[in-house]
């Protein structure tokens, strides 16, 4: 937690803004939203902030932006996400979220690119996260830290999103450890236990955000149908391409949702 406080202090000094109102982690396909949310008032290289490092995944940017929205709020856009599969430990995975909390953020917006289990929600479809299943076999919380996750993904924020786009579907996100894609049998397991989306991020961050007292909003972009749902092989290039094609549309959607917060 002390490292997050140090990072927040460094961000406040670099941006000239003592506290931010909300934060966003922009995953695969969502990066364009930063340009639409408002005016960027400061851009920081994440490697210059305590506890952060350069992104390890193609399609992610290594910056933190401070953005002033038209509604007069200050948003912190975290472009560098550490994934569990990078082997840096869970504390590193949730450092961005904890830094956002230490920076005063009351809302944490988590986005990702994911595999879809429903053929009706093909590549390019945004899906609200209503719940998750954490299959990483770990937690960002340590010791006797008991946190209620009943309404982890805020129903209030999901209702706002549906005001913007009533056609948005909701689903349960399943976080696997990665970095390998899931096998068809694992995908079927995820489906049987109630999953709609599969990916390698978000769940651990959401837990840390709730523990820090933030309201959590999650939204996924289906970049591919999961293994066994489609007969096509999986590739990271497919994920990047689906994100590129859907980027302008989903970025505008997210910016509209942010404008109502």
mmCIF file of C-alpha atoms in Angstrom:
data_model
loop_
_atom_site.group_PDB
_atom_site.id
_atom_site.type_symbol
_atom_site.label_atom_id
_atom_site.label_comp_id
_atom_site.label_asym_id
_atom_site.label_seq_id
_atom_site.Cartn_x
_atom_site.Cartn_y
_atom_site.Cartn_z
ATOM 1 C CA UNK A 1 0.000 0.000 0.000
ATOM 2 C CA UNK A 2 2.908 2.332 0.719
ATOM 3 C CA UNK A 3 4.109 1.874 -2.872
ATOM 4 C CA UNK A 4 0.687 2.959 -4.155
ATOM 5 C CA UNK A 5 0.868 6.064 -1.959
ATOM 6 C CA UNK A 6 4.297 6.868 -3.411
ATOM 7 C CA UNK A 7 2.962 6.378 -6.948
ATOM 8 C CA UNK A 8 -0.054 8.582 -6.239
ATOM 9 C CA UNK A 9 2.200 11.306 -4.868
ATOM 10 C CA UNK A 10 4.363 11.139 -7.996
ATOM 11 C CA UNK A 11 1.273 11.375 -10.221
ATOM 12 C CA UNK A 12 -0.072 14.345 -8.253
ATOM 13 C CA UNK A 13 3.264 16.129 -8.629
ATOM 14 C CA UNK A 14 3.567 15.356 -12.348
ATOM 15 C CA UNK A 15 -0.028 16.341 -13.183
ATOM 16 C CA UNK A 16 -0.504 19.193 -10.732
ATOM 17 C CA UNK A 17 -3.788 17.598 -9.647
ATOM 18 C CA UNK A 18 -3.942 16.519 -5.985
ATOM 19 C CA UNK A 19 -6.832 14.074 -6.507
ATOM 20 C CA UNK A 20 -8.571 12.411 -9.448
ATOM 21 C CA UNK A 21 -12.250 11.465 -9.545
ATOM 22 C CA UNK A 22 -12.163 8.151 -11.382
ATOM 23 C CA UNK A 23 -9.735 5.885 -13.197
ATOM 24 C CA UNK A 24 -9.766 3.674 -16.269
ATOM 25 C CA UNK A 25 -7.622 0.714 -17.281
ATOM 26 C CA UNK A 26 -7.874 0.461 -21.060
ATOM 27 C CA UNK A 27 -7.338 -3.064 -22.352
ATOM 28 C CA UNK A 28 -7.091 -4.447 -25.872
ATOM 29 C CA UNK A 29 -9.278 -2.450 -28.262
ATOM 30 C CA UNK A 30 -10.213 0.282 -25.774
ATOM 31 C CA UNK A 31 -7.221 2.622 -26.056
ATOM 32 C CA UNK A 32 -8.973 5.114 -28.334
ATOM 33 C CA UNK A 33 -11.384 6.064 -25.556
ATOM 34 C CA UNK A 34 -8.695 8.188 -23.926
ATOM 35 C CA UNK A 35 -8.923 10.675 -26.790
ATOM 36 C CA UNK A 36 -12.708 10.942 -26.507
ATOM 37 C CA UNK A 37 -13.154 11.314 -22.757
ATOM 38 C CA UNK A 38 -11.841 14.855 -22.598
ATOM 39 C CA UNK A 39 -8.717 16.986 -22.788
ATOM 40 C CA UNK A 40 -5.420 15.368 -21.845
ATOM 41 C CA UNK A 41 -3.727 17.723 -19.402
ATOM 42 C CA UNK A 42 -0.698 15.551 -18.613
ATOM 43 C CA UNK A 43 0.942 12.386 -19.939
ATOM 44 C CA UNK A 44 3.404 10.424 -17.821
ATOM 45 C CA UNK A 45 5.587 7.480 -18.801
ATOM 46 C CA UNK A 46 4.561 4.688 -16.442
ATOM 47 C CA UNK A 47 8.129 3.494 -15.993
ATOM 48 C CA UNK A 48 8.814 6.844 -14.269
ATOM 49 C CA UNK A 49 6.188 6.167 -11.572
ATOM 50 C CA UNK A 50 7.044 3.974 -8.538
ATOM 51 C CA UNK A 51 5.868 0.388 -8.954
ATOM 52 C CA UNK A 52 5.013 0.593 -12.650
ATOM 53 C CA UNK A 53 6.912 -0.875 -15.591
ATOM 54 C CA UNK A 54 6.693 -0.769 -19.369
ATOM 55 C CA UNK A 55 3.804 -2.842 -20.820
ATOM 56 C CA UNK A 56 4.641 -6.395 -21.860
ATOM 57 C CA UNK A 57 1.739 -6.851 -24.292
ATOM 58 C CA UNK A 58 1.385 -5.546 -27.831
ATOM 59 C CA UNK A 59 -1.567 -3.150 -28.023
ATOM 60 C CA UNK A 60 -1.046 -1.632 -24.577
ATOM 61 C CA UNK A 61 0.531 1.790 -24.082
ATOM 62 C CA UNK A 62 3.107 2.642 -21.444
ATOM 63 C CA UNK A 63 1.609 5.897 -20.192
ATOM 64 C CA UNK A 64 -0.652 7.319 -17.535
ATOM 65 C CA UNK A 65 -2.818 10.239 -18.633
ATOM 66 C CA UNK A 66 -4.638 12.847 -16.636
ATOM 67 C CA UNK A 67 -7.748 13.906 -18.537
ATOM 68 C CA UNK A 68 -10.176 16.720 -17.793
ATOM 69 C CA UNK A 69 -13.699 15.772 -18.865
ATOM 70 C CA UNK A 70 -16.228 18.268 -20.253
ATOM 71 C CA UNK A 71 -18.148 17.751 -17.001
ATOM 72 C CA UNK A 72 -15.178 19.138 -15.065
ATOM 73 C CA UNK A 73 -13.942 15.867 -13.590
ATOM 74 C CA UNK A 74 -10.385 14.539 -13.562
ATOM 75 C CA UNK A 75 -9.861 11.058 -14.983
ATOM 76 C CA UNK A 76 -6.756 8.948 -14.580
ATOM 77 C CA UNK A 77 -6.176 6.690 -17.605
ATOM 78 C CA UNK A 78 -3.800 3.834 -16.850
ATOM 79 C CA UNK A 79 -2.457 2.469 -20.121
ATOM 80 C CA UNK A 80 0.038 0.027 -18.669
ATOM 81 C CA UNK A 81 -1.528 -3.136 -17.236
ATOM 82 C CA UNK A 82 0.494 -5.872 -15.553
ATOM 83 C CA UNK A 83 -0.961 -9.319 -16.196
ATOM 84 C CA UNK A 84 -0.841 -12.202 -13.734
ATOM 85 C CA UNK A 85 0.992 -14.372 -16.271
ATOM 86 C CA UNK A 86 3.967 -11.998 -16.331
ATOM 87 C CA UNK A 87 5.098 -13.581 -13.068
ATOM 88 C CA UNK A 88 5.635 -10.306 -11.209
ATOM 89 C CA UNK A 89 3.257 -11.231 -8.416
ATOM 90 C CA UNK A 90 -0.297 -10.219 -7.578
ATOM 91 C CA UNK A 91 0.784 -6.967 -5.925
ATOM 92 C CA UNK A 92 2.163 -5.801 -9.279
ATOM 93 C CA UNK A 93 -1.047 -6.840 -11.047
ATOM 94 C CA UNK A 94 -3.194 -4.611 -8.829
ATOM 95 C CA UNK A 95 -0.708 -1.779 -8.327
ATOM 96 C CA UNK A 96 -2.471 0.436 -10.878
ATOM 97 C CA UNK A 97 -5.819 -0.017 -9.141
ATOM 98 C CA UNK A 98 -4.362 0.709 -5.711
ATOM 99 C CA UNK A 99 -2.576 3.760 -7.092
ATOM 100 C CA UNK A 100 -5.892 5.000 -8.476
ATOM 101 C CA UNK A 101 -7.484 4.591 -5.048
ATOM 102 C CA UNK A 102 -4.581 6.393 -3.408
ATOM 103 C CA UNK A 103 -5.067 9.172 -5.979
ATOM 104 C CA UNK A 104 -8.586 9.756 -4.695
ATOM 105 C CA UNK A 105 -10.540 7.870 -7.383
ATOM 106 C CA UNK A 106 -13.993 6.724 -6.319
ATOM 107 C CA UNK A 107 -14.804 4.720 -9.465
ATOM 108 C CA UNK A 108 -12.605 2.130 -11.203
ATOM 109 C CA UNK A 109 -13.405 1.348 -14.843
ATOM 110 C CA UNK A 110 -11.873 -1.920 -16.056
ATOM 111 C CA UNK A 111 -11.881 -2.896 -19.734
ATOM 112 C CA UNK A 112 -10.452 -5.858 -21.596
ATOM 113 C CA UNK A 113 -10.448 -7.886 -24.760
ATOM 114 C CA UNK A 114 -11.755 -11.419 -24.212
ATOM 115 C CA UNK A 115 -12.951 -14.651 -25.737
ATOM 116 C CA UNK A 116 -16.697 -15.136 -26.088
ATOM 117 C CA UNK A 117 -18.629 -18.303 -25.269
ATOM 118 C CA UNK A 118 -21.861 -17.252 -26.978
ATOM 119 C CA UNK A 119 -21.752 -17.407 -30.792
ATOM 120 C CA UNK A 120 -24.451 -14.694 -30.849
ATOM 121 C CA UNK A 121 -21.903 -12.266 -29.365
ATOM 122 C CA UNK A 122 -19.239 -12.377 -32.035
ATOM 123 C CA UNK A 123 -15.986 -10.446 -32.378
ATOM 124 C CA UNK A 124 -16.528 -6.709 -31.925
ATOM 125 C CA UNK A 125 -19.322 -7.049 -29.372
ATOM 126 C CA UNK A 126 -19.043 -5.066 -26.101
ATOM 127 C CA UNK A 127 -20.417 -6.907 -23.050
ATOM 128 C CA UNK A 128 -20.961 -5.509 -19.541
ATOM 129 C CA UNK A 129 -19.386 -7.584 -16.785
ATOM 130 C CA UNK A 130 -22.021 -8.415 -14.163
ATOM 131 C CA UNK A 131 -19.899 -10.878 -12.163
ATOM 132 C CA UNK A 132 -16.704 -12.882 -12.406
ATOM 133 C CA UNK A 133 -15.181 -16.258 -11.637
ATOM 134 C CA UNK A 134 -11.558 -16.102 -10.535
ATOM 135 C CA UNK A 135 -9.649 -19.193 -11.691
ATOM 136 C CA UNK A 136 -6.180 -17.828 -10.927
ATOM 137 C CA UNK A 137 -6.144 -19.653 -7.561
ATOM 138 C CA UNK A 138 -4.998 -16.492 -5.818
ATOM 139 C CA UNK A 139 -6.216 -13.169 -4.437
ATOM 140 C CA UNK A 140 -4.786 -9.653 -4.207
ATOM 141 C CA UNK A 141 -5.863 -9.572 -0.554
ATOM 142 C CA UNK A 142 -3.530 -10.787 2.164
ATOM 143 C CA UNK A 143 -4.214 -11.890 5.700
ATOM 144 C CA UNK A 144 -7.643 -11.693 7.339
ATOM 145 C CA UNK A 145 -9.010 -9.223 4.789
ATOM 146 C CA UNK A 146 -12.626 -10.207 4.245
ATOM 147 C CA UNK A 147 -14.369 -8.211 1.518
ATOM 148 C CA UNK A 148 -17.964 -8.622 0.338
ATOM 149 C CA UNK A 149 -18.089 -9.151 -3.433
ATOM 150 C CA UNK A 150 -21.870 -9.578 -3.729
ATOM 151 C CA UNK A 151 -22.315 -6.513 -5.939
ATOM 152 C CA UNK A 152 -18.701 -6.225 -7.061
ATOM 153 C CA UNK A 153 -19.589 -4.926 -10.529
ATOM 154 C CA UNK A 154 -21.834 -1.993 -9.681
ATOM 155 C CA UNK A 155 -25.440 -2.418 -10.759
ATOM 156 C CA UNK A 156 -25.768 1.377 -10.623
ATOM 157 C CA UNK A 157 -23.001 1.865 -13.177
ATOM 158 C CA UNK A 158 -24.322 -0.907 -15.398
ATOM 159 C CA UNK A 159 -27.705 0.832 -15.411
ATOM 160 C CA UNK A 160 -26.009 4.043 -16.558
ATOM 161 C CA UNK A 161 -24.299 2.119 -19.370
ATOM 162 C CA UNK A 162 -27.647 0.720 -20.488
ATOM 163 C CA UNK A 163 -29.090 4.220 -20.569
ATOM 164 C CA UNK A 164 -26.390 5.011 -23.123
ATOM 165 C CA UNK A 165 -26.900 1.776 -25.081
ATOM 166 C CA UNK A 166 -29.938 -0.349 -24.113
ATOM 167 C CA UNK A 167 -28.738 -3.153 -26.410
ATOM 168 C CA UNK A 168 -25.693 -3.936 -24.242
ATOM 169 C CA UNK A 169 -25.551 -7.544 -23.064
ATOM 170 C CA UNK A 170 -24.245 -8.611 -19.644
ATOM 171 C CA UNK A 171 -22.089 -11.592 -18.841
ATOM 172 C CA UNK A 172 -19.912 -13.392 -16.310
ATOM 173 C CA UNK A 173 -16.196 -12.972 -16.924
ATOM 174 C CA UNK A 174 -13.873 -15.889 -16.142
ATOM 175 C CA UNK A 175 -10.226 -15.039 -15.482
ATOM 176 C CA UNK A 176 -7.786 -17.803 -16.353
ATOM 177 C CA UNK A 177 -4.096 -17.450 -15.437
ATOM 178 C CA UNK A 178 -2.753 -17.465 -19.040
ATOM 179 C CA UNK A 179 -0.666 -16.731 -20.996
ATOM 180 C CA UNK A 180 -1.757 -19.755 -23.058
ATOM 181 C CA UNK A 181 -5.267 -19.651 -24.449
ATOM 182 C CA UNK A 182 -7.830 -21.950 -22.901
ATOM 183 C CA UNK A 183 -8.372 -25.444 -24.272
ATOM 184 C CA UNK A 184 -11.796 -26.355 -25.669
ATOM 185 C CA UNK A 185 -12.400 -28.487 -22.558
ATOM 186 C CA UNK A 186 -11.541 -25.553 -20.278
ATOM 187 C CA UNK A 187 -13.873 -23.324 -22.254
ATOM 188 C CA UNK A 188 -16.684 -25.853 -21.820
ATOM 189 C CA UNK A 189 -15.907 -25.982 -18.082
ATOM 190 C CA UNK A 190 -16.170 -22.194 -17.915
ATOM 191 C CA UNK A 191 -19.507 -22.387 -19.681
ATOM 192 C CA UNK A 192 -20.827 -25.092 -17.335
ATOM 193 C CA UNK A 193 -19.922 -23.116 -14.213
ATOM 194 C CA UNK A 194 -21.680 -20.015 -15.519
ATOM 195 C CA UNK A 195 -19.124 -18.120 -17.588
ATOM 196 C CA UNK A 196 -19.882 -16.080 -20.692
ATOM 197 C CA UNK A 197 -16.460 -14.508 -21.307
ATOM 198 C CA UNK A 198 -12.913 -15.773 -20.808
ATOM 199 C CA UNK A 199 -9.732 -13.761 -20.425
ATOM 200 C CA UNK A 200 -6.527 -13.176 -18.498
ATOM 201 C CA UNK A 201 -7.129 -9.957 -16.551
ATOM 202 C CA UNK A 202 -9.694 -7.872 -14.630
ATOM 203 C CA UNK A 203 -10.918 -10.158 -11.814
ATOM 204 C CA UNK A 204 -7.933 -9.613 -9.516
ATOM 205 C CA UNK A 205 -8.027 -5.868 -10.244
ATOM 206 C CA UNK A 206 -11.741 -5.707 -9.459
ATOM 207 C CA UNK A 207 -11.235 -7.407 -6.091
ATOM 208 C CA UNK A 208 -8.468 -4.968 -5.180
ATOM 209 C CA UNK A 209 -10.619 -2.025 -6.265
ATOM 210 C CA UNK A 210 -13.534 -3.112 -4.077
ATOM 211 C CA UNK A 211 -11.183 -3.694 -1.139
ATOM 212 C CA UNK A 212 -9.908 -0.127 -1.625
ATOM 213 C CA UNK A 213 -13.462 1.200 -1.441
ATOM 214 C CA UNK A 214 -14.007 1.984 -5.117
ATOM 215 C CA UNK A 215 -17.139 1.369 -7.172
ATOM 216 C CA UNK A 216 -16.287 -0.984 -10.046
ATOM 217 C CA UNK A 217 -17.474 -0.905 -13.650
ATOM 218 C CA UNK A 218 -16.304 -3.621 -16.033
ATOM 219 C CA UNK A 219 -16.823 -3.969 -19.772
ATOM 220 C CA UNK A 220 -15.316 -6.478 -22.188
ATOM 221 C CA UNK A 221 -14.815 -6.468 -25.932
ATOM 222 C CA UNK A 222 -15.288 -9.901 -27.463
ATOM 223 C CA UNK A 223 -12.266 -10.138 -29.746
ATOM 224 C CA UNK A 224 -12.701 -13.790 -30.703
ATOM 225 C CA UNK A 225 -14.891 -16.785 -30.030
ATOM 226 C CA UNK A 226 -13.205 -18.995 -27.444
ATOM 227 C CA UNK A 227 -11.506 -22.287 -28.302
ATOM 228 C CA UNK A 228 -13.970 -24.927 -29.441
ATOM 229 C CA UNK A 229 -16.797 -22.408 -29.899
ATOM 230 C CA UNK A 230 -15.353 -21.554 -33.307
ATOM 231 C CA UNK A 231 -13.395 -23.903 -35.554
ATOM 232 C CA UNK A 232 -10.794 -21.180 -36.181
ATOM 233 C CA UNK A 233 -7.391 -21.249 -34.418
ATOM 234 C CA UNK A 234 -6.689 -18.519 -31.858
ATOM 235 C CA UNK A 235 -3.970 -15.881 -32.200
ATOM 236 C CA UNK A 236 -3.005 -12.620 -30.535
ATOM 237 C CA UNK A 237 -2.990 -11.009 -33.987
ATOM 238 C CA UNK A 238 -6.710 -11.798 -34.222
ATOM 239 C CA UNK A 239 -7.275 -10.077 -30.879
ATOM 240 C CA UNK A 240 -5.378 -6.970 -32.017
ATOM 241 C CA UNK A 241 -7.220 -6.831 -35.350
ATOM 242 C CA UNK A 242 -10.662 -7.222 -33.755
ATOM 243 C CA UNK A 243 -9.795 -4.465 -31.307
ATOM 244 C CA UNK A 244 -8.600 -2.214 -34.123
ATOM 245 C CA UNK A 245 -11.797 -2.697 -36.114
ATOM 246 C CA UNK A 246 -14.133 -2.164 -33.152
ATOM 247 C CA UNK A 247 -11.996 0.513 -31.495
ATOM 248 C CA UNK A 248 -13.717 3.704 -32.701
ATOM 249 C CA UNK A 249 -17.198 2.377 -31.955
ATOM 250 C CA UNK A 250 -16.501 0.982 -28.483
ATOM 251 C CA UNK A 251 -14.315 3.955 -27.548
ATOM 252 C CA UNK A 252 -17.193 6.322 -28.338
ATOM 253 C CA UNK A 253 -19.510 4.110 -26.279
ATOM 254 C CA UNK A 254 -17.174 4.206 -23.279
ATOM 255 C CA UNK A 255 -16.715 7.968 -23.590
ATOM 256 C CA UNK A 256 -20.504 8.433 -23.572
ATOM 257 C CA UNK A 257 -20.778 6.274 -20.437
ATOM 258 C CA UNK A 258 -17.977 8.200 -18.726
ATOM 259 C CA UNK A 259 -19.769 11.437 -19.539
ATOM 260 C CA UNK A 260 -22.692 10.342 -17.359
ATOM 261 C CA UNK A 261 -20.637 9.473 -14.285
#
